[in-house]
Short mmCIF file of C-alpha atoms in Angstrom, two decimals:
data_model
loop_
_atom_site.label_atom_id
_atom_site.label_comp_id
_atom_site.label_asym_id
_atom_site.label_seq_id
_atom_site.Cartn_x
_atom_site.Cartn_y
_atom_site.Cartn_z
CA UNK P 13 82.05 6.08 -43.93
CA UNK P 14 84.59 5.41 -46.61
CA UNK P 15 83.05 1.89 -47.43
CA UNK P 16 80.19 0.99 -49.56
CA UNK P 17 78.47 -1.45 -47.34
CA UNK P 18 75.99 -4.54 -48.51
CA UNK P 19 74.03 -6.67 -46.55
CA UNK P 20 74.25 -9.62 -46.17
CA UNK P 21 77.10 -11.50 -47.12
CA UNK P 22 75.29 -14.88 -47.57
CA UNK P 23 71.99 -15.55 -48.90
CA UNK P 24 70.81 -18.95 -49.62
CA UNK P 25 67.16 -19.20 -50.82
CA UNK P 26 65.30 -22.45 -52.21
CA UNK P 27 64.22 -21.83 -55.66
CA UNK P 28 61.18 -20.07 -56.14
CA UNK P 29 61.67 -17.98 -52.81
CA UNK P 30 62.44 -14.02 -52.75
CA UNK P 31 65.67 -12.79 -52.40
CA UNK P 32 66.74 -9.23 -51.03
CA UNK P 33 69.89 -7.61 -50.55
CA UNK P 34 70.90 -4.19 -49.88
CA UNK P 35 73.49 -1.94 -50.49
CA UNK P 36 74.46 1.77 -48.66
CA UNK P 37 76.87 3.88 -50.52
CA UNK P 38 79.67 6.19 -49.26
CA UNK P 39 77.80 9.16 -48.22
CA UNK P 40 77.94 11.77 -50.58
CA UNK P 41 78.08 9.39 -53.66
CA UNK P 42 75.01 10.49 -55.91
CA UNK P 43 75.42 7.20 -58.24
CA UNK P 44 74.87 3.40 -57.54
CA UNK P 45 75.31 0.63 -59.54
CA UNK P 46 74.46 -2.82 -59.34
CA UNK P 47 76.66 -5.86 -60.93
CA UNK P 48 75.90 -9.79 -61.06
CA UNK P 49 78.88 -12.14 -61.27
CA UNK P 50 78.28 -15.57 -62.31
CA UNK P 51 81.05 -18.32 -61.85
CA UNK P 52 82.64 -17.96 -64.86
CA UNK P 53 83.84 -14.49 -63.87
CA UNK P 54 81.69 -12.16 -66.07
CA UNK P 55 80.30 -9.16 -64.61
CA UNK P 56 76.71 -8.03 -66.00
CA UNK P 57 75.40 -4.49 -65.60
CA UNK P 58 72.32 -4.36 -63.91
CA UNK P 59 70.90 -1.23 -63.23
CA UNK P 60 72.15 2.27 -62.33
CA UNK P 61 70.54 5.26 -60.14
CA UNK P 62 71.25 8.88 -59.90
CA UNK P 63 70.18 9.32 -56.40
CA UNK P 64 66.61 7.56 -56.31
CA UNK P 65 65.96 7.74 -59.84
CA UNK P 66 66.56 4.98 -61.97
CA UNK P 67 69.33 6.09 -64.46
CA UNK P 68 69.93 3.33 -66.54
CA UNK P 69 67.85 -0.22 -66.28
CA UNK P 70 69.19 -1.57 -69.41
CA UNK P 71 70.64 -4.76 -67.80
CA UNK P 72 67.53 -5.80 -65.52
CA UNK P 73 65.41 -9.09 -66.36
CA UNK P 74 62.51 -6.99 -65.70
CA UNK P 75 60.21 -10.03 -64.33
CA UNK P 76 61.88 -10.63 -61.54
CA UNK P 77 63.86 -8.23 -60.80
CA UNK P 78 63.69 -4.71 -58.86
CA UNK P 79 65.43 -2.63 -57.74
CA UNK P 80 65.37 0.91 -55.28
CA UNK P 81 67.23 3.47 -53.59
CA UNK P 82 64.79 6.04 -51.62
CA UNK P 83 66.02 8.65 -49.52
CA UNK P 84 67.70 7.69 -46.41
CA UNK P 85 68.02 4.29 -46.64
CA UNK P 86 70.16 1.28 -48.28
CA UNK P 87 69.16 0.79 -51.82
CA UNK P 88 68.06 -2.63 -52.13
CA UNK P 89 67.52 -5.30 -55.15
CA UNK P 90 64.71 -7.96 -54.86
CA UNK P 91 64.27 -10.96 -56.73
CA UNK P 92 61.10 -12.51 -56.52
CA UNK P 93 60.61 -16.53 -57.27
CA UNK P 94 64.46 -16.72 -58.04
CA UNK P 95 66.07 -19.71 -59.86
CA UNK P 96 69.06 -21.54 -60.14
CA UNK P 97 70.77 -19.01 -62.30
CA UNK P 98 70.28 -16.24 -60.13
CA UNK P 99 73.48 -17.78 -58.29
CA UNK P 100 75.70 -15.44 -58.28
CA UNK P 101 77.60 -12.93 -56.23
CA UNK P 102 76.12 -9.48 -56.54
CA UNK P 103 77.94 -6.33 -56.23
CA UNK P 104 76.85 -2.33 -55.50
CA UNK P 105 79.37 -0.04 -56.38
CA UNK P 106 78.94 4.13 -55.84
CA UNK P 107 80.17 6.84 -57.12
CA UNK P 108 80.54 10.83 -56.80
CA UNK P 109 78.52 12.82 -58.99
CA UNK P 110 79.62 12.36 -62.26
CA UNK P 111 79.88 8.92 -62.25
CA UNK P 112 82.73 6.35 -62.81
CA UNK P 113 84.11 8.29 -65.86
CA UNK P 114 84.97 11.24 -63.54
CA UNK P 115 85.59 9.91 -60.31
CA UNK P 116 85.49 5.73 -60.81
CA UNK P 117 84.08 3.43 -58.72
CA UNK P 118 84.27 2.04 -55.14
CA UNK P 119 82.66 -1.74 -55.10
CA UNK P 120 81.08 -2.80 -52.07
CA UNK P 121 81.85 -6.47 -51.04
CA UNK P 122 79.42 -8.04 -52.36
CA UNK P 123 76.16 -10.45 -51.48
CA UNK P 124 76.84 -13.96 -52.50
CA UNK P 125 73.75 -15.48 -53.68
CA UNK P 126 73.08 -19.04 -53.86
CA UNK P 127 69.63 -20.84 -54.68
CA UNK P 128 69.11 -24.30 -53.70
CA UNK N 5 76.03 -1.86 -76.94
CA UNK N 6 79.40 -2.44 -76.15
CA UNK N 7 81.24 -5.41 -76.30
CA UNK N 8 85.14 -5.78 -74.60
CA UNK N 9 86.91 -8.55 -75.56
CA UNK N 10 90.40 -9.38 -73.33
CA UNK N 11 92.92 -11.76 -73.52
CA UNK N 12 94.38 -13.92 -72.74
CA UNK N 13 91.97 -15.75 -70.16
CA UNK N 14 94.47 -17.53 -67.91
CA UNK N 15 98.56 -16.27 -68.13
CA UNK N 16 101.31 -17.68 -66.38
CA UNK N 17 104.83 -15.97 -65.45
CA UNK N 18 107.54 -16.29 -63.18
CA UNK N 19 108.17 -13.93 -60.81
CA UNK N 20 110.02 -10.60 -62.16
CA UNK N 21 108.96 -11.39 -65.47
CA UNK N 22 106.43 -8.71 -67.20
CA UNK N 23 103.04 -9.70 -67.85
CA UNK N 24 100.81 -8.33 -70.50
CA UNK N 25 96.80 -8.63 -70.54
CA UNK N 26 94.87 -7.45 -73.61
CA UNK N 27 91.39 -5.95 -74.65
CA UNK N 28 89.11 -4.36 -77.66
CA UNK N 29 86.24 -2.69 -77.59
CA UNK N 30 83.72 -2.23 -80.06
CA UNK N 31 82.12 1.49 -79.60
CA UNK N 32 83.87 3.94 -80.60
CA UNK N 33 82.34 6.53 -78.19
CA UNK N 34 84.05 4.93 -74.84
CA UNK N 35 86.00 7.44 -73.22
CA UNK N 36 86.97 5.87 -70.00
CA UNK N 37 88.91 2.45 -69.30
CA UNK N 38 89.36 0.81 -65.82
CA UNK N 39 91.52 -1.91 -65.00
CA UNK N 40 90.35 -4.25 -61.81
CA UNK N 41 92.00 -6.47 -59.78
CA UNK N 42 89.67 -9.48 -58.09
CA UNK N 43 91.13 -11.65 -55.42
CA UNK N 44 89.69 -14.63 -55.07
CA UNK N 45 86.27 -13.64 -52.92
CA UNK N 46 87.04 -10.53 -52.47
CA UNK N 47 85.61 -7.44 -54.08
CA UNK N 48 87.22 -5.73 -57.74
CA UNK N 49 89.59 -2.81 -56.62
CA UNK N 50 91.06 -0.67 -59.42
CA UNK N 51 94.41 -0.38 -60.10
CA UNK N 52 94.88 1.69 -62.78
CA UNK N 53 92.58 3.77 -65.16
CA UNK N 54 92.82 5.98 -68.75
CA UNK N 55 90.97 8.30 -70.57
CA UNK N 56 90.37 8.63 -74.25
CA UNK N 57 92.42 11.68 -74.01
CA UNK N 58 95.77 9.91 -73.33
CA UNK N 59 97.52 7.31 -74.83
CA UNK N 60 99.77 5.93 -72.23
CA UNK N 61 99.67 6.48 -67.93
CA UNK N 62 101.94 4.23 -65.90
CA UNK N 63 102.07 3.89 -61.97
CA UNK N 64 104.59 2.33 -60.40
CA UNK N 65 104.92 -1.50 -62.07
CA UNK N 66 101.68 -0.81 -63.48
CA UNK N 67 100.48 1.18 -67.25
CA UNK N 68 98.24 1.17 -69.40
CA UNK N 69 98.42 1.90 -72.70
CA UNK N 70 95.11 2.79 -75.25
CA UNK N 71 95.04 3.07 -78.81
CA UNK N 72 91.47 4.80 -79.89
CA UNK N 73 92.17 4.33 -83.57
CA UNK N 74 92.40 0.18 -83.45
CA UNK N 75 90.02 0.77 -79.93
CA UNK N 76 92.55 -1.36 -77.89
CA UNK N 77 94.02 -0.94 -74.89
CA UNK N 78 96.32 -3.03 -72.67
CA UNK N 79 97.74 -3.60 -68.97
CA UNK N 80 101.43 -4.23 -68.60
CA UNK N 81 102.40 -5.26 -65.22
CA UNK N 82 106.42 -5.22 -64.97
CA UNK N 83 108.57 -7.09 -62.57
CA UNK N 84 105.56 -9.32 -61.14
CA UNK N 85 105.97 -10.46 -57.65
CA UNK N 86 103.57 -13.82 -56.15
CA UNK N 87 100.90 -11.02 -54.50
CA UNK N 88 99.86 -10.04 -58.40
CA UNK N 89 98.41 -13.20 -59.20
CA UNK N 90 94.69 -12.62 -59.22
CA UNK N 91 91.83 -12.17 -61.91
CA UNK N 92 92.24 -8.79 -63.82
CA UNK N 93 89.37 -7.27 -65.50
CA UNK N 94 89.60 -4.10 -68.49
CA UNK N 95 86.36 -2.26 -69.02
CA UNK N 96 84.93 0.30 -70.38
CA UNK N 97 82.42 3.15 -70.16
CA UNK N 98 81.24 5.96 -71.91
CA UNK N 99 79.05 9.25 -71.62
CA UNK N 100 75.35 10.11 -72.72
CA UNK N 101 72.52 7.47 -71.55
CA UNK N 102 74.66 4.97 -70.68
CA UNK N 103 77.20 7.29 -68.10
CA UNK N 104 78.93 5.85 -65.57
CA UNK N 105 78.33 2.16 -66.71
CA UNK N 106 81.08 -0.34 -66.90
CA UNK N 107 81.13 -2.89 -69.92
CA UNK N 108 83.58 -5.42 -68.77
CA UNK N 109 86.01 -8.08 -69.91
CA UNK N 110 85.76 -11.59 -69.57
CA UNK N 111 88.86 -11.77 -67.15
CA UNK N 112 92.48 -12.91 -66.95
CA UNK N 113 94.05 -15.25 -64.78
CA UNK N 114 97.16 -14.01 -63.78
CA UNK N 115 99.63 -16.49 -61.66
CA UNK N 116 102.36 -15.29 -60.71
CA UNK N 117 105.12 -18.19 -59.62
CA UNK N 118 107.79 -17.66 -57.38
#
């Protein structure tokens, strides 16, 4: 489909619990990317993959975080014993081949996270 | 790494009045600059976009206009109507290790009032 889909919408998790969400890009798109929004707006990178490598991890609290996308399934992002400040909404976006400079971006809905 | 600074953070017009919304970056090998528009919940859709090649692209009541030397560029929205009010992000990307990554801004508030 035309639609980069994540799953779920909601998450609530008591802190300290895991947290997974997923995220299937438009078929066809070899790039994903993976954004956190806090409430105050701001948008931080995550990660990146070119198909199922890992492209660019620059923006990943390592600990916690991980992140995958293996062939023929959603990618997904885990967050193992999350915390308070891992509220957030998160957002996939994908991409042709070439990524957003040649053919920009199409953001999935996002995964609203929220830890109790 | 990059860093995009935009402003202002919240703007306020009446309707069919132009709005203008700001932003810097700081490396000087960006070549690509979205502009996003958030609803409130809803997921960042892009509006408009420009590439280190051009100066100026418009679209309808939308442009964008980039100036590599002072490495600004800026979204002017003419004729505003209630619908554009919404959070607009710039950002900004460029090639090499870091390709396809968006650096974003910290947001503008636009309201629009009829």
């Amino acid at each position: 489909g035309e639609e980069v889909a994540q799953t779920p919408k909601h998450l609530v998790r008591g802190e300290g619990q895991k947290a997974k969400l997923y995220c299937a890009p438009i078929k066809g798109h070899s790039y994903v990317f993976w954004y956190q929004q806090v409430l105050k707006n701001e948008f931080k990178f995550l990660i990146s993959f070119q198909n199922e490598n890992v492209f660019d991890e620059t923006g990943m609290p390592k600990e916690r975080f991980s992140a995958k996308c293996l062939p023929n399934s959603p990618c997904s992002l885990e967050i193992q014993a999350t915390k308070l400040e891992d509220s957030a909404v998160y957002f996939c976006a994908s991409s042709q081949s070439g990524g957003a400079v040649d053919y920009g971006y199409t953001f999935g809905s996002g995964t609203r996270l929220t830890v109790v | 790494g990059e860093n995009v600074e935009q402003h202002p953070s919240t703007l306020s017009v009446q309707e069919g009045d132009s709005a203008v919304i700001k932003c810097t970056y700081s490396d000087s090998a960006s070549n690509y600059f979205p502009w996003y528009k958030q609803e409130l919940g809803k997921r960042p859709q892009l509006i408009i976009d420009i590439r280190s090649n051009v100066g100026e692209k418009k679209d309808q009541r939308i442009a964008v206009t980039l100036n590599k030397t002072a490495k600004h560029f800026s979204l002017h929205i003419t004729e505003t109507q209630p619908e554009d009010s919404a959070v607009y992000f710039c950002a900004a990307s460029r090639g090499g290790t870091s390709y396809g990554k968006l650096t974003f801004g910290q947001g503008t508030i636009l309201t629009v009032h009829p």
